[in-house]
Amino acid sequence: MLSMRLVSTVLTTLSFFSAATFAANVTINRDNLSAPVSAYASVILQDGTKRISINATQSLELADGNYQLTTANSYLYGAFSIENNLLTATSGALVFDGNTHTLAFDVSKLTRTAIHFGDINGGLLDIFYNVQGINNAIRGDLVTFYLPDGSYSVGFRNAGSAFGTVTIANGQLSFDNRFLFQDGGDVRIDIARLAKINIRRADELNVLTGIYEVGGESASRRNDYYLHLTPGSYKYISRGNLDWYGTITVDEGMNVSADKHLLWDAATQTLSFDVEAIPQVTVNSSELTESDFNENILHAGFREFTASQQDFSVHIPAASEFLVVALNDVNKKFGDLALDEAGNVAVNGHLKIRSVATEANGRKVTTVGYETCGLNKVALTPTSTHRYWFHSHAPARYPATVYLPNGNYRINGDAGGLTEFTVNDAGLTVTKDLTGHVTLVKLDNSCVPPDEDADGVIDSLDLCPSTPLNANVDGEGCSVTQTMAVECDSWKAKSHGKYMSCVTRVVNKAARDGLIDTDEKGRLISEAAQNK
């Protein structure tokens, strides 16, 4: 049993594990437990009552006591004790270097477990995988862990069904005969027994991103690809895990089905999109800039999806909701956009529906713009010939004006340096200026409230939209014929006498208010009398 004297340190606060006055300084290095190191194996330090995760090489002040280093599901790497500042490696695969006060792992006393995750998709996707108790965010085609004895479930992260379980006992591997097998010294996934899904991205389809969700996790892929799946249900989702294009279901017989906007061809084992059924939304973010150059210096888009162009079109699943934000920041919000089951779009905030069309196949196509009134109007003027980047997007050399939600922003210059500013209802404040290359001014954005039918009554108060051009209206935005339709038409089929009484009342009031003259009054009453 190895024992070495450690340098003690007087603590001014309680140690992590106890209130002892003296403690040993110990560095725990677990980097050699996995390859690549970025796919680290979890290590938990515990003293029987408290646990701390060791996520990288870490130095700790440890009081006298007994300690264990385990996996997250408590399989033992080894144990040690500290007594009177003496550290003793008491069991397992632990090695202590007294010169550096470092505890490391003797991997020769652990079992090498190399898992070929790339078999699932031929290395086409960068998906998260899970080895239960070791790491639930593994990425890579081949990952090697050195593990203590125990049982470990292997699968997609957060998936309800796994590929199988590996059990390690006295350095030997065994399997539960689900979808794992041993190939030499490595663990492989038996893809021949899984359902192969060829996923085809239609050229005309613009989704928020090519993301395939597996039990709550996802990986980007914009081109065609394939996966091998265990029995279960999987969603093809839009970016940000908000809403989905459909669900893929694999039963125990490896039969596949799909719903919503997804189509399954069993003959070719191909999953595709029912493009003609997916609503399309075009967002005109060019309305957020005023400049003489065709560059998008303000990227706007849905949460977790920043458009690469000023104006962009996406096919959005029905019955879904999104935030429309600036620069992929939920704190810089323009508004909400939602679709119902029929693909009808509703917006709020600074968003405005510009047009709605229905294609011959019945798909709704909606164009959305911005109501810039109420946003912060900021002029950016370069003071030299250098280029500048607004939040690292789209270099520009020319003056520009952008409409911004309240928030904090930055500008980088190609000659180095950084400008940071805050803009809100109170004004614009430069909080850091290390460039001097851009002058910032918040311009007056006092806007006339919108009045789409130009009748002199703003839309928010107008009870009669779409008033004919140049028609005289009352204080609620209604012409006399519109008021007659609203108040009197319901009497037409019931009682002509009551209908005429209503019309007479309406036109007499319009005449008294100066909206119509005597001749127009007579004409309206005469026409109503003949409208039986």
C-alpha positions as CSV (number, residue, x, y, z in Angstrom):
1,M,0.0,0.0,0.0
2,L,1.5,3.3,-1.2
3,S,1.6,6.2,1.3
4,M,3.1,9.6,0.9
5,R,3.2,12.9,2.9
6,L,1.3,15.8,1.4
7,V,1.8,19.5,2.0
8,S,-1.1,20.8,4.2
9,T,-2.8,24.1,3.7
10,V,-4.7,26.2,6.3
11,L,-8.2,26.8,5.0
12,T,-10.1,30.0,5.7
13,T,-13.4,28.4,4.6
14,L,-15.0,24.9,4.8
15,S,-13.5,22.3,2.5
16,F,-15.9,20.7,-0.1
17,F,-16.4,17.6,2.0
18,S,-16.0,18.5,5.6
19,A,-15.2,21.3,8.1
20,A,-11.7,20.0,8.8
21,T,-9.1,22.8,9.5
22,F,-6.4,21.1,7.4
23,A,-6.7,19.6,4.0
24,A,-4.6,17.9,1.3
25,N,-4.3,19.4,-2.1
26,V,-4.9,16.6,-4.7
27,T,-5.0,16.9,-8.5
28,I,-7.2,14.3,-10.2
29,N,-6.4,13.6,-13.9
30,R,-8.8,11.5,-15.8
31,D,-7.7,12.4,-19.4
32,N,-6.4,8.9,-20.3
33,L,-9.8,7.3,-19.6
34,S,-11.2,8.0,-23.1
35,A,-10.0,8.5,-26.6
36,P,-10.5,11.0,-28.0
37,V,-10.2,13.0,-24.7
38,S,-13.1,15.2,-25.9
39,A,-15.4,12.1,-25.4
40,Y,-14.4,12.1,-21.7
41,A,-15.5,9.3,-19.4
42,S,-17.3,10.6,-16.3
43,V,-15.6,10.5,-13.0
44,I,-17.4,11.1,-9.7
45,L,-15.6,11.8,-6.4
46,Q,-17.6,10.8,-3.4
47,D,-17.1,10.4,0.3
48,G,-20.3,8.5,1.1
49,T,-22.5,11.6,1.5
50,K,-21.5,14.1,-1.1
51,R,-20.5,13.8,-4.8
52,I,-18.6,16.0,-7.2
53,S,-18.1,15.5,-10.9
54,I,-14.6,15.7,-12.2
55,N,-15.1,17.0,-15.8
56,A,-11.4,17.7,-16.5
57,T,-8.1,17.6,-14.7
58,Q,-9.0,19.3,-11.4
59,S,-7.2,20.2,-8.2
60,L,-9.2,19.9,-4.9
61,E,-8.6,20.6,-1.2
62,L,-9.7,17.3,0.5
63,A,-10.1,16.9,4.2
64,D,-9.3,13.7,6.1
65,G,-11.7,10.9,5.1
66,N,-12.4,8.0,2.8
67,Y,-13.0,8.7,-0.9
68,Q,-14.1,6.8,-4.0
69,L,-13.8,7.6,-7.7
70,T,-16.7,6.0,-9.6
71,T,-18.7,6.3,-12.8
72,A,-21.9,8.3,-12.7
73,N,-23.8,5.1,-12.0
74,S,-21.4,4.2,-9.1
75,Y,-19.1,1.6,-10.7
76,L,-15.8,1.8,-8.9
77,Y,-12.6,3.0,-10.5
78,G,-10.8,3.0,-7.1
79,A,-10.7,4.3,-3.6
80,F,-8.3,6.2,-1.4
81,S,-8.0,7.7,2.1
82,I,-6.6,10.8,3.6
83,E,-5.5,10.8,7.2
84,N,-3.3,13.5,8.8
85,N,-2.5,14.7,5.2
86,L,-1.4,11.2,4.2
87,L,-3.0,10.0,0.9
88,T,-3.1,6.3,0.4
89,A,-4.3,4.6,-2.9
90,T,-6.2,1.8,-1.4
91,S,-7.8,-0.1,-4.3
92,G,-8.7,-0.2,-7.9
93,A,-7.0,1.5,-10.8
94,L,-5.6,4.5,-9.1
95,V,-2.0,5.7,-9.2
96,F,-0.7,8.6,-7.0
97,D,2.4,10.8,-7.9
98,G,3.6,12.4,-4.7
99,N,5.8,14.9,-6.6
100,T,2.9,16.5,-8.3
101,H,0.2,15.4,-5.8
102,T,-1.7,13.9,-8.8
103,L,-4.1,10.9,-8.8
104,A,-4.3,9.3,-12.2
105,F,-5.7,6.1,-13.6
106,D,-3.9,2.8,-14.4
107,V,-5.8,1.9,-17.5
108,S,-4.2,-1.6,-17.6
109,K,-6.4,-2.4,-14.6
110,L,-9.6,-1.3,-16.5
111,T,-11.3,-2.8,-19.5
112,R,-10.8,-1.2,-22.9
113,T,-14.2,-0.7,-24.6
114,A,-14.1,0.7,-28.1
115,I,-17.5,1.4,-29.6
116,H,-18.0,1.9,-33.4
117,F,-20.8,4.5,-33.5
118,G,-20.1,5.4,-37.1
119,D,-21.7,2.1,-38.2
120,I,-25.1,3.7,-37.6
121,N,-24.8,6.2,-40.5
122,G,-21.5,5.5,-42.2
123,G,-20.0,8.5,-40.5
124,L,-22.3,10.9,-42.3
125,L,-23.8,12.5,-39.2
126,D,-22.5,14.0,-36.1
127,I,-25.0,12.6,-33.6
128,F,-25.0,12.5,-29.8
129,Y,-24.7,9.0,-28.3
130,N,-25.0,7.8,-24.8
131,V,-23.1,5.2,-22.7
132,Q,-25.1,5.1,-19.6
133,G,-23.2,6.3,-16.6
134,I,-20.2,7.3,-18.6
135,N,-21.2,10.1,-21.0
136,N,-24.6,11.0,-22.6
137,A,-23.1,13.5,-25.1
138,I,-20.7,11.3,-27.1
139,R,-19.8,12.4,-30.6
140,G,-17.6,10.5,-33.0
141,D,-17.4,7.4,-35.2
142,L,-15.1,5.5,-32.9
143,V,-14.8,6.2,-29.2
144,T,-12.7,4.2,-26.7
145,F,-13.3,4.1,-22.9
146,Y,-11.4,2.4,-20.1
147,L,-14.1,1.1,-17.8
148,P,-14.5,-0.6,-14.4
149,D,-16.6,-3.7,-14.1
150,G,-20.3,-3.0,-14.6
151,S,-23.2,-2.9,-17.1
152,Y,-23.5,-0.1,-19.6
153,S,-26.4,0.7,-21.9
154,V,-25.4,2.0,-25.3
155,G,-27.7,4.1,-27.5
156,F,-28.7,7.5,-28.7
157,R,-28.8,10.3,-26.1
158,N,-32.1,10.4,-24.4
159,A,-33.6,7.7,-26.6
160,G,-36.2,5.4,-25.2
161,S,-34.6,2.4,-26.8
162,A,-30.9,1.5,-26.8
163,F,-28.7,-0.7,-29.1
164,G,-28.1,-2.9,-26.2
165,T,-26.1,-3.4,-22.9
166,V,-22.4,-4.2,-22.5
167,T,-21.5,-6.0,-19.3
168,I,-17.9,-6.0,-18.1
169,A,-16.8,-8.7,-15.5
170,N,-13.1,-9.4,-14.8
171,G,-12.1,-7.7,-18.0
172,Q,-14.4,-9.7,-20.2
173,L,-17.2,-8.3,-22.3
174,S,-20.7,-9.8,-22.7
175,F,-23.8,-8.6,-24.4
176,D,-27.6,-8.8,-23.9
177,N,-28.1,-10.1,-27.5
178,R,-30.0,-7.0,-28.6
179,F,-28.1,-5.1,-31.3
180,L,-24.5,-5.2,-30.0
181,F,-21.7,-7.7,-30.7
182,Q,-18.0,-8.0,-30.1
183,D,-15.6,-7.8,-33.1
184,G,-12.2,-8.6,-31.9
185,G,-11.7,-6.3,-28.9
186,D,-14.2,-3.7,-30.2
187,V,-18.0,-3.2,-29.7
188,R,-20.0,-2.9,-32.9
189,I,-23.7,-2.3,-33.7
190,D,-25.4,-5.0,-35.6
191,I,-26.9,-2.8,-38.3
192,A,-28.1,-5.8,-40.4
193,R,-30.8,-6.3,-37.7
194,L,-31.8,-2.6,-37.6
195,A,-34.2,-0.6,-39.8
196,K,-32.3,1.4,-42.4
197,I,-33.8,4.7,-43.2
198,N,-32.6,6.6,-46.3
199,I,-33.6,10.2,-45.7
200,R,-34.0,12.3,-48.9
201,R,-33.9,16.1,-48.8
202,A,-35.9,17.4,-51.7
203,D,-34.1,20.1,-53.7
204,E,-37.0,22.5,-53.5
205,L,-37.5,22.0,-49.7
206,N,-36.2,24.8,-47.4
207,V,-36.4,23.6,-43.9
208,L,-35.0,25.5,-41.0
209,T,-32.2,23.1,-41.0
210,G,-31.6,19.5,-41.9
211,I,-32.0,18.1,-38.4
212,Y,-32.9,14.6,-37.4
213,E,-34.0,14.2,-33.9
214,V,-33.3,10.9,-32.1
215,G,-35.0,10.7,-28.8
216,G,-34.6,14.4,-28.0
217,E,-31.2,14.9,-29.6
218,S,-30.3,16.0,-33.1
219,A,-27.6,16.4,-35.7
220,S,-27.4,18.7,-38.7
221,R,-27.5,17.3,-42.2
222,R,-28.6,19.3,-45.2
223,N,-28.0,16.6,-47.8
224,D,-29.3,13.1,-48.2
225,Y,-28.2,10.6,-45.6
226,Y,-29.2,7.4,-43.9
227,L,-29.6,6.0,-40.4
228,H,-30.0,2.6,-38.8
229,L,-32.7,2.8,-36.1
230,T,-33.9,0.5,-33.3
231,P,-37.6,0.0,-32.6
232,G,-39.1,3.3,-31.3
233,S,-40.5,6.6,-32.4
234,Y,-38.3,9.4,-33.8
235,K,-39.2,12.9,-34.8
236,Y,-37.8,14.9,-37.7
237,I,-37.8,18.3,-36.1
238,S,-37.3,22.0,-37.0
239,R,-34.3,23.7,-35.5
240,G,-34.5,24.4,-31.8
241,N,-36.6,21.3,-31.0
242,L,-39.7,23.4,-31.4
243,D,-42.0,21.5,-33.8
244,W,-41.7,18.6,-36.1
245,Y,-42.3,17.7,-39.7
246,G,-43.4,14.2,-38.8
247,T,-42.7,11.1,-36.8
248,I,-40.9,8.0,-37.9
249,T,-42.0,4.8,-36.1
250,V,-40.1,1.5,-36.2
251,D,-41.9,-1.5,-34.8
252,E,-40.3,-4.7,-33.3
253,G,-40.5,-6.3,-36.7
254,M,-38.4,-3.4,-38.2
255,N,-41.4,-2.2,-40.2
256,V,-41.3,1.6,-40.7
257,S,-44.1,4.1,-41.0
258,A,-44.3,7.9,-41.1
259,D,-46.9,10.6,-40.6
260,K,-47.6,14.3,-40.9
261,H,-45.4,15.9,-43.6
262,L,-43.2,12.8,-44.1
263,L,-43.6,10.0,-46.7
264,W,-42.2,6.5,-46.4
265,D,-41.4,4.3,-49.4
266,A,-41.0,0.7,-48.1
267,A,-39.6,-0.5,-51.5
268,T,-36.6,1.8,-51.4
269,Q,-36.5,2.3,-47.6
270,T,-36.6,6.0,-48.3
271,L,-38.1,8.8,-46.2
272,S,-39.0,12.0,-48.0
273,F,-41.0,15.2,-47.4
274,D,-44.5,15.8,-48.7
275,V,-43.3,19.2,-49.9
276,E,-46.6,20.3,-51.4
277,A,-48.3,19.9,-48.1
278,I,-45.8,21.9,-46.0
279,P,-46.8,25.6,-45.5
280,Q,-44.2,28.1,-46.8
281,V,-43.3,31.4,-45.1
282,T,-41.1,34.1,-46.7
283,V,-39.6,36.6,-44.3
284,N,-38.5,40.0,-45.8
285,S,-35.7,40.9,-43.5
286,S,-34.4,43.4,-46.1
287,E,-37.0,45.7,-44.6
288,L,-34.7,46.0,-41.5
289,T,-31.9,47.8,-43.4
290,E,-31.7,51.0,-45.4
291,S,-28.5,51.2,-47.5
292,D,-27.1,51.4,-51.0
293,F,-25.6,48.0,-51.0
294,N,-27.1,44.6,-51.2
295,E,-25.6,43.1,-48.1
296,N,-27.4,41.9,-45.0
297,I,-25.6,43.4,-42.1
298,L,-28.4,42.5,-39.7
299,H,-29.2,38.7,-39.8
300,A,-32.7,38.0,-38.6
301,G,-34.5,34.7,-38.4
302,F,-36.2,32.1,-36.2
303,R,-34.7,31.2,-32.8
304,E,-31.6,29.1,-33.4
305,F,-31.8,29.6,-37.1
306,T,-30.1,32.7,-38.5
307,A,-30.9,33.4,-42.2
308,S,-27.9,33.6,-44.5
309,Q,-29.7,36.1,-46.8
310,Q,-31.8,39.1,-46.1
311,D,-35.0,37.6,-47.4
312,F,-35.5,33.9,-46.9
313,S,-38.2,31.3,-47.4
314,V,-38.8,28.2,-45.3
315,H,-41.2,25.3,-45.3
316,I,-42.6,25.3,-41.8
317,P,-44.6,22.4,-40.2
318,A,-48.2,23.2,-39.5
319,A,-49.3,23.7,-35.9
320,S,-45.9,25.2,-34.8
321,E,-44.7,28.4,-33.1
322,F,-41.5,30.4,-33.5
323,L,-39.7,33.4,-32.2
324,V,-38.4,35.8,-34.8
325,V,-35.2,37.4,-33.5
326,A,-32.1,39.4,-34.4
327,L,-28.7,37.7,-34.5
328,N,-30.0,34.4,-33.0
329,D,-30.6,36.1,-29.7
330,V,-33.9,35.5,-27.9
331,N,-33.4,38.8,-26.0
332,K,-33.5,40.7,-29.3
333,K,-37.1,39.7,-30.3
334,F,-39.1,41.1,-33.2
335,G,-42.2,39.0,-32.5
336,D,-43.9,35.6,-32.6
337,L,-44.9,33.7,-35.6
338,A,-47.4,30.8,-35.3
339,L,-49.0,28.4,-37.8
340,D,-52.3,26.6,-37.1
341,E,-53.2,23.1,-38.4
342,A,-54.3,24.5,-41.7
343,G,-51.1,26.4,-42.2
344,N,-52.6,29.9,-41.5
345,V,-50.0,32.3,-40.1
346,A,-50.5,34.7,-37.3
347,V,-47.8,37.2,-36.1
348,N,-47.4,39.8,-33.4
349,G,-44.9,42.4,-32.2
350,H,-43.0,44.1,-35.0
351,L,-44.0,41.5,-37.6
352,K,-46.6,42.1,-40.2
353,I,-48.2,39.8,-42.8
354,R,-47.6,41.3,-46.3
355,S,-49.5,38.7,-48.4
356,V,-51.2,35.3,-48.3
357,A,-51.6,33.1,-51.3
358,T,-52.9,29.6,-51.8
359,E,-51.2,27.5,-54.5
360,A,-53.1,25.1,-56.8
361,N,-52.2,22.2,-54.6
362,G,-53.7,24.0,-51.6
363,R,-50.5,24.9,-49.8
364,K,-50.5,28.3,-48.1
365,V,-47.7,30.7,-48.9
366,T,-47.4,33.6,-46.6
367,T,-45.0,36.6,-46.8
368,V,-44.1,38.4,-43.6
369,G,-42.4,41.7,-43.2
370,Y,-41.6,44.1,-40.3
371,E,-43.4,47.1,-38.8
372,T,-40.3,49.1,-38.2
373,C,-42.2,51.8,-36.3
374,G,-41.2,51.4,-32.7
375,L,-37.9,49.7,-33.4
376,N,-34.6,51.6,-32.8
377,K,-33.4,53.2,-36.0
378,V,-29.6,53.3,-35.9
379,A,-27.3,54.8,-38.5
380,L,-23.8,53.2,-38.9
381,T,-21.3,55.4,-40.7
382,P,-17.7,54.2,-41.3
383,T,-15.1,56.9,-40.6
384,S,-12.5,55.2,-42.9
385,T,-12.2,52.9,-45.8
386,H,-12.0,49.9,-43.6
387,R,-14.7,47.3,-43.6
388,Y,-16.8,46.6,-40.5
389,W,-18.8,43.6,-39.3
390,F,-22.1,43.9,-37.4
391,H,-21.9,40.9,-35.0
392,S,-19.4,39.3,-37.4
393,H,-22.0,39.2,-40.2
394,A,-21.6,40.5,-43.7
395,P,-18.7,43.0,-44.1
396,A,-19.7,46.5,-45.2
397,R,-17.8,49.6,-46.2
398,Y,-20.7,52.0,-46.6
399,P,-23.1,53.8,-44.4
400,A,-26.2,51.9,-43.4
401,T,-29.3,52.2,-41.3
402,V,-30.7,49.3,-39.4
403,Y,-33.8,48.8,-37.3
404,L,-32.9,47.0,-34.0
405,P,-34.8,45.7,-31.0
406,N,-33.6,46.8,-27.6
407,G,-30.4,45.2,-26.7
408,N,-26.6,45.1,-26.6
409,Y,-24.7,45.0,-29.9
410,R,-21.1,44.9,-31.2
411,I,-19.2,45.9,-34.3
412,N,-15.8,44.5,-35.4
413,G,-13.5,46.3,-37.7
414,D,-11.0,44.6,-40.2
415,A,-8.3,46.8,-38.8
416,G,-8.8,45.3,-35.4
417,G,-10.7,46.7,-32.4
418,L,-14.3,46.4,-31.2
419,T,-17.2,48.7,-30.7
420,E,-20.0,47.8,-28.3
421,F,-23.2,49.7,-27.8
422,T,-26.6,49.5,-26.1
423,V,-29.7,50.9,-27.7
424,N,-33.2,51.1,-26.2
425,D,-36.1,53.5,-25.7
426,A,-33.8,55.8,-23.6
427,G,-31.3,56.2,-26.4
428,L,-27.9,54.8,-27.7
429,T,-24.9,54.4,-25.4
430,V,-21.4,53.3,-26.7
431,T,-20.1,51.1,-23.9
432,K,-16.7,50.3,-25.6
433,D,-15.0,51.9,-28.5
434,L,-11.6,50.5,-29.5
435,T,-11.8,51.2,-33.3
436,G,-13.0,54.7,-34.1
437,H,-14.0,53.3,-37.5
438,V,-17.8,53.6,-37.1
439,T,-20.0,56.4,-35.9
440,L,-23.3,55.4,-34.4
441,V,-26.4,57.6,-34.2
442,K,-29.9,56.7,-33.1
443,L,-32.2,58.5,-35.5
444,D,-35.7,59.8,-34.8
445,N,-38.2,57.0,-35.5
446,S,-41.4,58.9,-34.8
447,C,-43.8,57.0,-37.0
448,V,-47.2,57.8,-38.2
449,P,-49.4,54.9,-37.2
450,P,-50.4,52.7,-40.1
451,D,-53.6,53.5,-42.0
452,E,-53.9,50.9,-44.8
453,D,-57.1,52.2,-46.4
454,A,-55.9,55.8,-46.2
455,D,-59.2,57.0,-44.7
456,G,-57.6,59.1,-42.0
457,V,-58.4,56.7,-39.2
458,I,-55.4,54.6,-38.0
459,D,-55.7,50.8,-38.3
460,S,-55.8,50.2,-34.6
461,L,-59.0,52.3,-34.3
462,D,-60.5,51.6,-37.7
463,L,-63.7,49.4,-37.4
464,C,-64.2,49.4,-41.1
465,P,-61.0,48.3,-43.0
466,S,-60.8,48.6,-46.8
467,T,-62.9,51.7,-47.1
468,P,-63.1,52.8,-50.7
469,L,-60.6,55.4,-51.6
470,N,-61.6,59.0,-51.0
471,A,-64.8,58.0,-49.2
472,N,-65.9,60.2,-46.3
473,V,-65.8,58.3,-43.0
474,D,-66.9,58.8,-39.4
475,G,-64.6,58.7,-36.4
476,E,-64.5,54.9,-36.4
477,G,-63.3,54.8,-40.0
478,C,-66.6,53.8,-41.6
479,S,-68.3,55.3,-44.7
480,V,-72.1,55.6,-44.7
481,T,-72.5,52.5,-46.9
482,Q,-70.2,50.5,-44.6
483,T,-72.3,51.6,-41.6
484,M,-75.5,50.7,-43.4
485,A,-74.1,47.2,-44.1
486,V,-73.0,46.6,-40.5
487,E,-76.1,48.0,-38.8
488,C,-78.9,47.4,-41.2
489,D,-78.3,44.4,-43.6
490,S,-79.4,41.9,-41.0
491,W,-82.9,43.3,-41.2
492,K,-83.3,42.7,-45.0
493,A,-84.6,39.2,-44.8
494,K,-86.6,39.8,-41.6
495,S,-88.5,43.0,-42.1
496,H,-88.2,45.5,-44.9
497,G,-89.9,48.1,-42.8
498,K,-87.3,47.8,-40.0
499,Y,-84.5,47.7,-42.6
500,M,-85.7,51.0,-44.1
501,S,-86.1,52.5,-40.6
502,C,-82.4,51.6,-39.9
503,V,-81.2,53.0,-43.2
504,T,-83.1,56.2,-42.7
505,R,-81.5,56.7,-39.3
506,V,-78.0,56.0,-40.6
507,V,-78.2,58.3,-43.6
508,N,-79.8,61.1,-41.6
509,K,-77.0,61.0,-39.0
510,A,-74.4,60.9,-41.9
511,A,-76.0,64.0,-43.4
512,R,-76.0,65.8,-40.0
513,D,-72.3,65.0,-39.6
514,G,-71.5,66.3,-43.1
515,L,-70.4,63.0,-44.5
516,I,-73.0,63.1,-47.3
517,D,-75.1,65.9,-49.0
518,T,-78.9,66.0,-49.5
519,D,-78.7,64.4,-53.0
520,E,-76.6,61.5,-51.7
521,K,-79.0,61.0,-48.8
522,G,-82.0,60.8,-51.2
523,R,-80.2,58.4,-53.5
524,L,-79.2,56.0,-50.7
525,I,-82.8,55.9,-49.3
526,S,-84.2,55.4,-52.8
527,E,-81.9,52.5,-53.5
528,A,-82.6,50.9,-50.1
529,A,-86.4,51.1,-50.8
530,Q,-85.9,49.1,-54.0
531,N,-83.7,46.5,-52.3
532,K,-86.4,44.1,-51.2
